[in-house]
C-alpha cells in the first residue's frame, strides 16, 4: 500500500470520535444512537474502500464527515415505504401503488383509521352485522347485480370463486386467456391453489365454442373467461364471446364466470377511449358472476369485487376462504367512498384521480411540461432539455392497446450517464421514477399530481448538483 493511502486511512476518525461531534450528538437525539452509529460505519467503510481503490483520499474536514453521516442517518431513519413522484406516464402503475385516492376516499380512510366505527355493527338494530353492509347495496345499485361481495383483492376473488364453486372439479379456460399479470398472479397457479382442476382448451390464438363443448363433462363446474389485460393478440385469432359462452353454459348447466381484471364502472367510450369490459354488461349478458380489482380503473383502494347471482355470491360469502381473504377496514372505507362517486358518471371522472389522469387534457399536460422545462433552465449547463410528443399508458391491465397522447420532457445529462441520472433521481426526496429512452430520461407530466411539477424540478436540480461527501445527492429533508 502506498504511503499516501496509509496516511489517508490514518486520517479517518474512529466511529467513537465521530459520534462526539456536535452535529452527530444532535443527530443521535433525533434519530437514535443505533441509526447514527450504523450511518457512521457505512460512510467510513465507503471512504476506506475508495481510498484503497485509489479513487479517494480523505481530505474533507471532520465537519463535512459529520454532516455526511447525519444526512445518511436521516435517510436511514426515514420509513422505507415512501411517497414517490410517478413520472412514467403509466397511470395505473402496480409497482408504484396503482390508484391515488380521491379526497373523499382519503377522508373516509382517515375516519376509519383514527376512530372506532360501525365496521361490523348495525346501528339501527344495535347488533353485530357484516362489514359487507357498507358496499353491498351501493355495488348492486350501480351495477344492477343481484348480489355483491368484496374481498382483499381480485386474485383473491378469483381464488374464492374457484374454491367455492369448483374445488376438486374442472374449470375450463381458453389457452389464450391463461394470463400472467404483474406481481406474480398467474391464473393457472391461482386456480391450482384453489383446489380446482384447470382444463385448458383451444390453442394460444384460437378457441371455439366446439372446444368448450368438447371439454365439458360430468366434472365440469365452471367456464372461466379471463380478460387478457396486459397483452393483445392480432392476426389469425378467435375467442368465444361471453354471450356465446353463456349459451354453452346454459346448455350444459355449468356456471360461467368472468375475471374482468380492471373492470370499468363507467363506459370508457364516454371518455373518448376504446371500450373496456364493464361488469354491468357482463352480467346483462348472463355471466353468473364477475370479478375485478378495486384499485385499477375503479380508482379506489385495493379490493376484489365479486358481483353476480345471489346463489353464487351467497355460497362464496359463506366460505371460510372468504374470511381468510376479507377486506380490511381502511380499504373498505376507501372503497365505499370511491364507489359513492359513481352514482354520477361526470362526478366520478372529476373526483377520481385515476380517471382524471386518463382524461387529462393535452393543453393541461403541455402547460405542465413547459413549466417543468422552464424550471430546468436553472441547471441548463448540466442538461439538454427538449419537449417531444409521446404516449402515456393506462396500465393496470386495462386497455393494453390504448395509449394516450402526451408531451414528454426529454432530459439528456451533460456530465453523467442517463442511468446515473435516473439512479440519482431515485435517491432524492421524494424519489422520482421516470423512463429511460435511449440516452435520455423521459418525464411524462400526465401522472404528476398537482404541485408535483415543482417538486420534480427541485429533484432534478438536486440530482445534477455536486454530490455530497457520501456520494449521493440530497434534495433536503
Ligand atoms: C390485475 C388482474 C388480476 C389481479 O388483481 P389484483 O387486484 O391485483 O389481485 C387478476 N386477473 C386479471 C385479469 C387482472 O388484470
mmCIF file with all atom_site columns, N, CA and C and ligand atoms in Angstrom, residues 94 98 152-158 179 181-182 185 187 226-230 259-262 291-296 302-304 396-398, ligand 1:
data_model
loop_
_atom_site.group_PDB
_atom_site.id
_atom_site.type_symbol
_atom_site.label_atom_id
_atom_site.label_alt_id
_atom_site.label_comp_id
_atom_site.label_asym_id
_atom_site.label_entity_id
_atom_site.label_seq_id
_atom_site.pdbx_PDB_ins_code
_atom_site.Cartn_x
_atom_site.Cartn_y
_atom_site.Cartn_z
_atom_site.occupancy
_atom_site.B_iso_or_equiv
_atom_site.pdbx_formal_charge
_atom_site.auth_seq_id
_atom_site.auth_comp_id
_atom_site.auth_asym_id
_atom_site.auth_atom_id
_atom_site.pdbx_PDB_model_num
ATOM   1   N N  . UNK A 1 94  ? -48.688 -0.681  -11.066 1.00 0.00 ? 94  UNK A N  1
ATOM   2   C CA . UNK A 1 94  ? -48.783 -1.592  -9.917  1.00 0.00 ? 94  UNK A CA 1
ATOM   3   C C  . UNK A 1 94  ? -47.595 -1.418  -8.975  1.00 0.00 ? 94  UNK A C  1
ATOM   4   N N  . UNK A 1 98  ? -50.583 1.673   -7.829  1.00 0.00 ? 98  UNK A N  1
ATOM   5   C CA . UNK A 1 98  ? -51.831 1.783   -8.591  1.00 0.00 ? 98  UNK A CA 1
ATOM   6   C C  . UNK A 1 98  ? -52.541 3.114   -8.369  1.00 0.00 ? 98  UNK A C  1
ATOM   7   N N  . UNK A 1 152 ? -60.193 -9.110  -0.311  1.00 0.00 ? 152 UNK A N  1
ATOM   8   C CA . UNK A 1 152 ? -58.902 -8.423  -0.261  1.00 0.00 ? 152 UNK A CA 1
ATOM   9   C C  . UNK A 1 152 ? -58.384 -7.902  -1.603  1.00 0.00 ? 152 UNK A C  1
ATOM   10  N N  . UNK A 1 153 ? -58.494 -8.686  -2.637  1.00 0.00 ? 153 UNK A N  1
ATOM   11  C CA . UNK A 1 153 ? -58.054 -8.249  -3.970  1.00 0.00 ? 153 UNK A CA 1
ATOM   12  C C  . UNK A 1 153 ? -58.665 -9.157  -5.034  1.00 0.00 ? 153 UNK A C  1
ATOM   13  N N  . UNK A 1 154 ? -58.428 -8.840  -6.291  1.00 0.00 ? 154 UNK A N  1
ATOM   14  C CA . UNK A 1 154 ? -59.074 -9.611  -7.353  1.00 0.00 ? 154 UNK A CA 1
ATOM   15  C C  . UNK A 1 154 ? -58.513 -11.027 -7.463  1.00 0.00 ? 154 UNK A C  1
ATOM   16  N N  . UNK A 1 155 ? -57.207 -11.183 -7.221  1.00 0.00 ? 155 UNK A N  1
ATOM   17  C CA . UNK A 1 155 ? -56.651 -12.549 -7.221  1.00 0.00 ? 155 UNK A CA 1
ATOM   18  C C  . UNK A 1 155 ? -57.397 -13.389 -6.187  1.00 0.00 ? 155 UNK A C  1
ATOM   19  N N  . UNK A 1 156 ? -57.674 -12.784 -5.048  1.00 0.00 ? 156 UNK A N  1
ATOM   20  C CA . UNK A 1 156 ? -58.430 -13.474 -4.002  1.00 0.00 ? 156 UNK A CA 1
ATOM   21  C C  . UNK A 1 156 ? -59.852 -13.776 -4.440  1.00 0.00 ? 156 UNK A C  1
ATOM   22  N N  . UNK A 1 157 ? -60.459 -12.837 -5.160  1.00 0.00 ? 157 UNK A N  1
ATOM   23  C CA . UNK A 1 157 ? -61.831 -13.028 -5.626  1.00 0.00 ? 157 UNK A CA 1
ATOM   24  C C  . UNK A 1 157 ? -61.923 -14.233 -6.568  1.00 0.00 ? 157 UNK A C  1
ATOM   25  N N  . UNK A 1 158 ? -60.948 -14.325 -7.487  1.00 0.00 ? 158 UNK A N  1
ATOM   26  C CA . UNK A 1 158 ? -60.935 -15.444 -8.443  1.00 0.00 ? 158 UNK A CA 1
ATOM   27  C C  . UNK A 1 158 ? -60.724 -16.762 -7.689  1.00 0.00 ? 158 UNK A C  1
ATOM   28  N N  . UNK A 1 179 ? -53.408 -16.064 -18.383 1.00 0.00 ? 179 UNK A N  1
ATOM   29  C CA . UNK A 1 179 ? -52.532 -14.903 -18.314 1.00 0.00 ? 179 UNK A CA 1
ATOM   30  C C  . UNK A 1 179 ? -51.658 -14.882 -17.066 1.00 0.00 ? 179 UNK A C  1
ATOM   31  N N  . UNK A 1 181 ? -50.300 -11.787 -14.750 1.00 0.00 ? 181 UNK A N  1
ATOM   32  C CA . UNK A 1 181 ? -50.372 -10.352 -14.503 1.00 0.00 ? 181 UNK A CA 1
ATOM   33  C C  . UNK A 1 181 ? -49.172 -10.014 -13.626 1.00 0.00 ? 181 UNK A C  1
ATOM   34  N N  . UNK A 1 182 ? -48.660 -8.805  -13.726 1.00 0.00 ? 182 UNK A N  1
ATOM   35  C CA . UNK A 1 182 ? -47.526 -8.407  -12.882 1.00 0.00 ? 182 UNK A CA 1
ATOM   36  C C  . UNK A 1 182 ? -47.786 -8.738  -11.421 1.00 0.00 ? 182 UNK A C  1
ATOM   37  N N  . UNK A 1 185 ? -49.219 -12.856 -10.349 1.00 0.00 ? 185 UNK A N  1
ATOM   38  C CA . UNK A 1 185 ? -50.524 -13.501 -10.470 1.00 0.00 ? 185 UNK A CA 1
ATOM   39  C C  . UNK A 1 185 ? -50.506 -14.290 -11.765 1.00 0.00 ? 185 UNK A C  1
ATOM   40  N N  . UNK A 1 187 ? -52.722 -17.035 -13.599 1.00 0.00 ? 187 UNK A N  1
ATOM   41  C CA . UNK A 1 187 ? -54.034 -17.634 -13.467 1.00 0.00 ? 187 UNK A CA 1
ATOM   42  C C  . UNK A 1 187 ? -53.988 -19.143 -13.210 1.00 0.00 ? 187 UNK A C  1
ATOM   43  N N  . UNK A 1 226 ? -61.283 -14.952 -18.970 1.00 0.00 ? 226 UNK A N  1
ATOM   44  C CA . UNK A 1 226 ? -60.349 -14.044 -18.320 1.00 0.00 ? 226 UNK A CA 1
ATOM   45  C C  . UNK A 1 226 ? -59.977 -12.927 -19.280 1.00 0.00 ? 226 UNK A C  1
ATOM   46  N N  . UNK A 1 227 ? -60.092 -11.702 -18.781 1.00 0.00 ? 227 UNK A N  1
ATOM   47  C CA . UNK A 1 227 ? -59.699 -10.554 -19.606 1.00 0.00 ? 227 UNK A CA 1
ATOM   48  C C  . UNK A 1 227 ? -58.192 -10.625 -19.818 1.00 0.00 ? 227 UNK A C  1
ATOM   49  N N  . UNK A 1 228 ? -57.754 -10.499 -21.078 1.00 0.00 ? 228 UNK A N  1
ATOM   50  C CA . UNK A 1 228 ? -56.324 -10.658 -21.362 1.00 0.00 ? 228 UNK A CA 1
ATOM   51  C C  . UNK A 1 228 ? -55.468 -9.553  -20.753 1.00 0.00 ? 228 UNK A C  1
ATOM   52  N N  . UNK A 1 229 ? -56.093 -8.473  -20.399 1.00 0.00 ? 229 UNK A N  1
ATOM   53  C CA . UNK A 1 229 ? -55.457 -7.427  -19.583 1.00 0.00 ? 229 UNK A CA 1
ATOM   54  C C  . UNK A 1 229 ? -54.213 -6.781  -20.141 1.00 0.00 ? 229 UNK A C  1
ATOM   55  N N  . UNK A 1 230 ? -53.097 -7.494  -20.132 1.00 0.00 ? 230 UNK A N  1
ATOM   56  C CA . UNK A 1 230 ? -51.847 -6.786  -20.403 1.00 0.00 ? 230 UNK A CA 1
ATOM   57  C C  . UNK A 1 230 ? -51.200 -7.149  -21.732 1.00 0.00 ? 230 UNK A C  1
ATOM   58  N N  . UNK A 1 259 ? -63.443 -13.089 -15.158 1.00 0.00 ? 259 UNK A N  1
ATOM   59  C CA . UNK A 1 259 ? -62.473 -12.262 -14.433 1.00 0.00 ? 259 UNK A CA 1
ATOM   60  C C  . UNK A 1 259 ? -62.159 -11.073 -15.335 1.00 0.00 ? 259 UNK A C  1
ATOM   61  N N  . UNK A 1 260 ? -62.699 -9.908  -14.951 1.00 0.00 ? 260 UNK A N  1
ATOM   62  C CA . UNK A 1 260 ? -62.568 -8.722  -15.808 1.00 0.00 ? 260 UNK A CA 1
ATOM   63  C C  . UNK A 1 260 ? -61.260 -7.985  -15.608 1.00 0.00 ? 260 UNK A C  1
ATOM   64  N N  . UNK A 1 261 ? -60.527 -8.341  -14.597 1.00 0.00 ? 261 UNK A N  1
ATOM   65  C CA . UNK A 1 261 ? -59.265 -7.644  -14.341 1.00 0.00 ? 261 UNK A CA 1
ATOM   66  C C  . UNK A 1 261 ? -59.508 -6.253  -13.811 1.00 0.00 ? 261 UNK A C  1
ATOM   67  N N  . UNK A 1 262 ? -59.504 -5.286  -14.725 1.00 0.00 ? 262 UNK A N  1
ATOM   68  C CA . UNK A 1 262 ? -59.667 -3.890  -14.313 1.00 0.00 ? 262 UNK A CA 1
ATOM   69  C C  . UNK A 1 262 ? -61.133 -3.542  -14.059 1.00 0.00 ? 262 UNK A C  1
ATOM   70  N N  . UNK A 1 291 ? -65.603 -10.755 -11.552 1.00 0.00 ? 291 UNK A N  1
ATOM   71  C CA . UNK A 1 291 ? -64.706 -10.215 -10.518 1.00 0.00 ? 291 UNK A CA 1
ATOM   72  C C  . UNK A 1 291 ? -63.829 -9.129  -11.139 1.00 0.00 ? 291 UNK A C  1
ATOM   73  N N  . UNK A 1 292 ? -63.417 -8.173  -10.315 1.00 0.00 ? 292 UNK A N  1
ATOM   74  C CA . UNK A 1 292 ? -62.467 -7.144  -10.768 1.00 0.00 ? 292 UNK A CA 1
ATOM   75  C C  . UNK A 1 292 ? -61.821 -6.471  -9.565  1.00 0.00 ? 292 UNK A C  1
ATOM   76  N N  . UNK A 1 293 ? -60.782 -5.666  -9.857  1.00 0.00 ? 293 UNK A N  1
ATOM   77  C CA . UNK A 1 293 ? -59.992 -5.018  -8.801  1.00 0.00 ? 293 UNK A CA 1
ATOM   78  C C  . UNK A 1 293 ? -60.617 -3.700  -8.357  1.00 0.00 ? 293 UNK A C  1
ATOM   79  N N  . UNK A 1 294 ? -60.331 -3.315  -7.128  1.00 0.00 ? 294 UNK A N  1
ATOM   80  C CA . UNK A 1 294 ? -60.807 -2.030  -6.619  1.00 0.00 ? 294 UNK A CA 1
ATOM   81  C C  . UNK A 1 294 ? -59.858 -0.884  -6.922  1.00 0.00 ? 294 UNK A C  1
ATOM   82  N N  . UNK A 1 295 ? -58.581 -1.219  -7.216  1.00 0.00 ? 295 UNK A N  1
ATOM   83  C CA . UNK A 1 295 ? -57.592 -0.149  -7.345  1.00 0.00 ? 295 UNK A CA 1
ATOM   84  C C  . UNK A 1 295 ? -57.039 -0.001  -8.753  1.00 0.00 ? 295 UNK A C  1
ATOM   85  N N  . UNK A 1 296 ? -57.707 -0.603  -9.727  1.00 0.00 ? 296 UNK A N  1
ATOM   86  C CA . UNK A 1 296 ? -57.299 -0.360  -11.114 1.00 0.00 ? 296 UNK A CA 1
ATOM   87  C C  . UNK A 1 296 ? -58.194 0.755   -11.666 1.00 0.00 ? 296 UNK A C  1
ATOM   88  N N  . UNK A 1 302 ? -57.214 -1.054  -2.648  1.00 0.00 ? 302 UNK A N  1
ATOM   89  C CA . UNK A 1 302 ? -57.047 -2.466  -3.019  1.00 0.00 ? 302 UNK A CA 1
ATOM   90  C C  . UNK A 1 302 ? -58.271 -3.254  -2.573  1.00 0.00 ? 302 UNK A C  1
ATOM   91  N N  . UNK A 1 303 ? -58.864 -3.974  -3.496  1.00 0.00 ? 303 UNK A N  1
ATOM   92  C CA . UNK A 1 303 ? -60.028 -4.788  -3.172  1.00 0.00 ? 303 UNK A CA 1
ATOM   93  C C  . UNK A 1 303 ? -60.301 -5.724  -4.343  1.00 0.00 ? 303 UNK A C  1
ATOM   94  N N  . UNK A 1 304 ? -61.009 -6.805  -4.071  1.00 0.00 ? 304 UNK A N  1
ATOM   95  C CA . UNK A 1 304 ? -61.517 -7.667  -5.125  1.00 0.00 ? 304 UNK A CA 1
ATOM   96  C C  . UNK A 1 304 ? -63.025 -7.625  -5.039  1.00 0.00 ? 304 UNK A C  1
ATOM   97  N N  . UNK A 1 396 ? -52.152 -1.219  -15.486 1.00 0.00 ? 396 UNK A N  1
ATOM   98  C CA . UNK A 1 396 ? -53.049 -1.993  -14.628 1.00 0.00 ? 396 UNK A CA 1
ATOM   99  C C  . UNK A 1 396 ? -53.863 -3.031  -15.369 1.00 0.00 ? 396 UNK A C  1
ATOM   100 N N  . UNK A 1 397 ? -53.403 -3.386  -16.549 1.00 0.00 ? 397 UNK A N  1
ATOM   101 C CA . UNK A 1 397 ? -54.113 -4.416  -17.278 1.00 0.00 ? 397 UNK A CA 1
ATOM   102 C C  . UNK A 1 397 ? -55.376 -3.902  -17.950 1.00 0.00 ? 397 UNK A C  1
ATOM   103 N N  . UNK A 1 398 ? -55.555 -2.574  -17.969 1.00 0.00 ? 398 UNK A N  1
ATOM   104 C CA . UNK A 1 398 ? -56.713 -2.045  -18.686 1.00 0.00 ? 398 UNK A CA 1
ATOM   105 C C  . UNK A 1 398 ? -56.256 -1.632  -20.076 1.00 0.00 ? 398 UNK A C  1
HETATM 106 C C1 . LIG B 2 .   ? -54.955 -7.406  -12.262 1.00 0.00 ? 1   LIG B C1 1
HETATM 107 C C2 . LIG B 2 .   ? -55.642 -8.672  -12.558 1.00 0.00 ? 1   LIG B C2 1
HETATM 108 C C3 . LIG B 2 .   ? -55.802 -9.632  -11.550 1.00 0.00 ? 1   LIG B C3 1
HETATM 109 C C4 . LIG B 2 .   ? -55.250 -9.453  -10.167 1.00 0.00 ? 1   LIG B C4 1
HETATM 110 O O1 . LIG B 2 .   ? -55.953 -8.454  -9.478  1.00 0.00 ? 1   LIG B O1 1
HETATM 111 P P1 . LIG B 2 .   ? -55.409 -7.951  -8.051  1.00 0.00 ? 1   LIG B P1 1
HETATM 112 O O2 . LIG B 2 .   ? -56.464 -6.984  -7.593  1.00 0.00 ? 1   LIG B O2 1
HETATM 113 O O3 . LIG B 2 .   ? -54.086 -7.326  -8.292  1.00 0.00 ? 1   LIG B O3 1
HETATM 114 O O4 . LIG B 2 .   ? -55.306 -9.135  -7.174  1.00 0.00 ? 1   LIG B O4 1
HETATM 115 C C5 . LIG B 2 .   ? -56.476 -10.780 -11.868 1.00 0.00 ? 1   LIG B C5 1
HETATM 116 N N1 . LIG B 2 .   ? -56.958 -11.005 -13.110 1.00 0.00 ? 1   LIG B N1 1
HETATM 117 C C6 . LIG B 2 .   ? -56.805 -10.100 -14.105 1.00 0.00 ? 1   LIG B C6 1
HETATM 118 C C7 . LIG B 2 .   ? -57.357 -10.411 -15.455 1.00 0.00 ? 1   LIG B C7 1
HETATM 119 C C8 . LIG B 2 .   ? -56.157 -8.894  -13.858 1.00 0.00 ? 1   LIG B C8 1
HETATM 120 O O5 . LIG B 2 .   ? -55.995 -7.988  -14.846 1.00 0.00 ? 1   LIG B O5 1
#
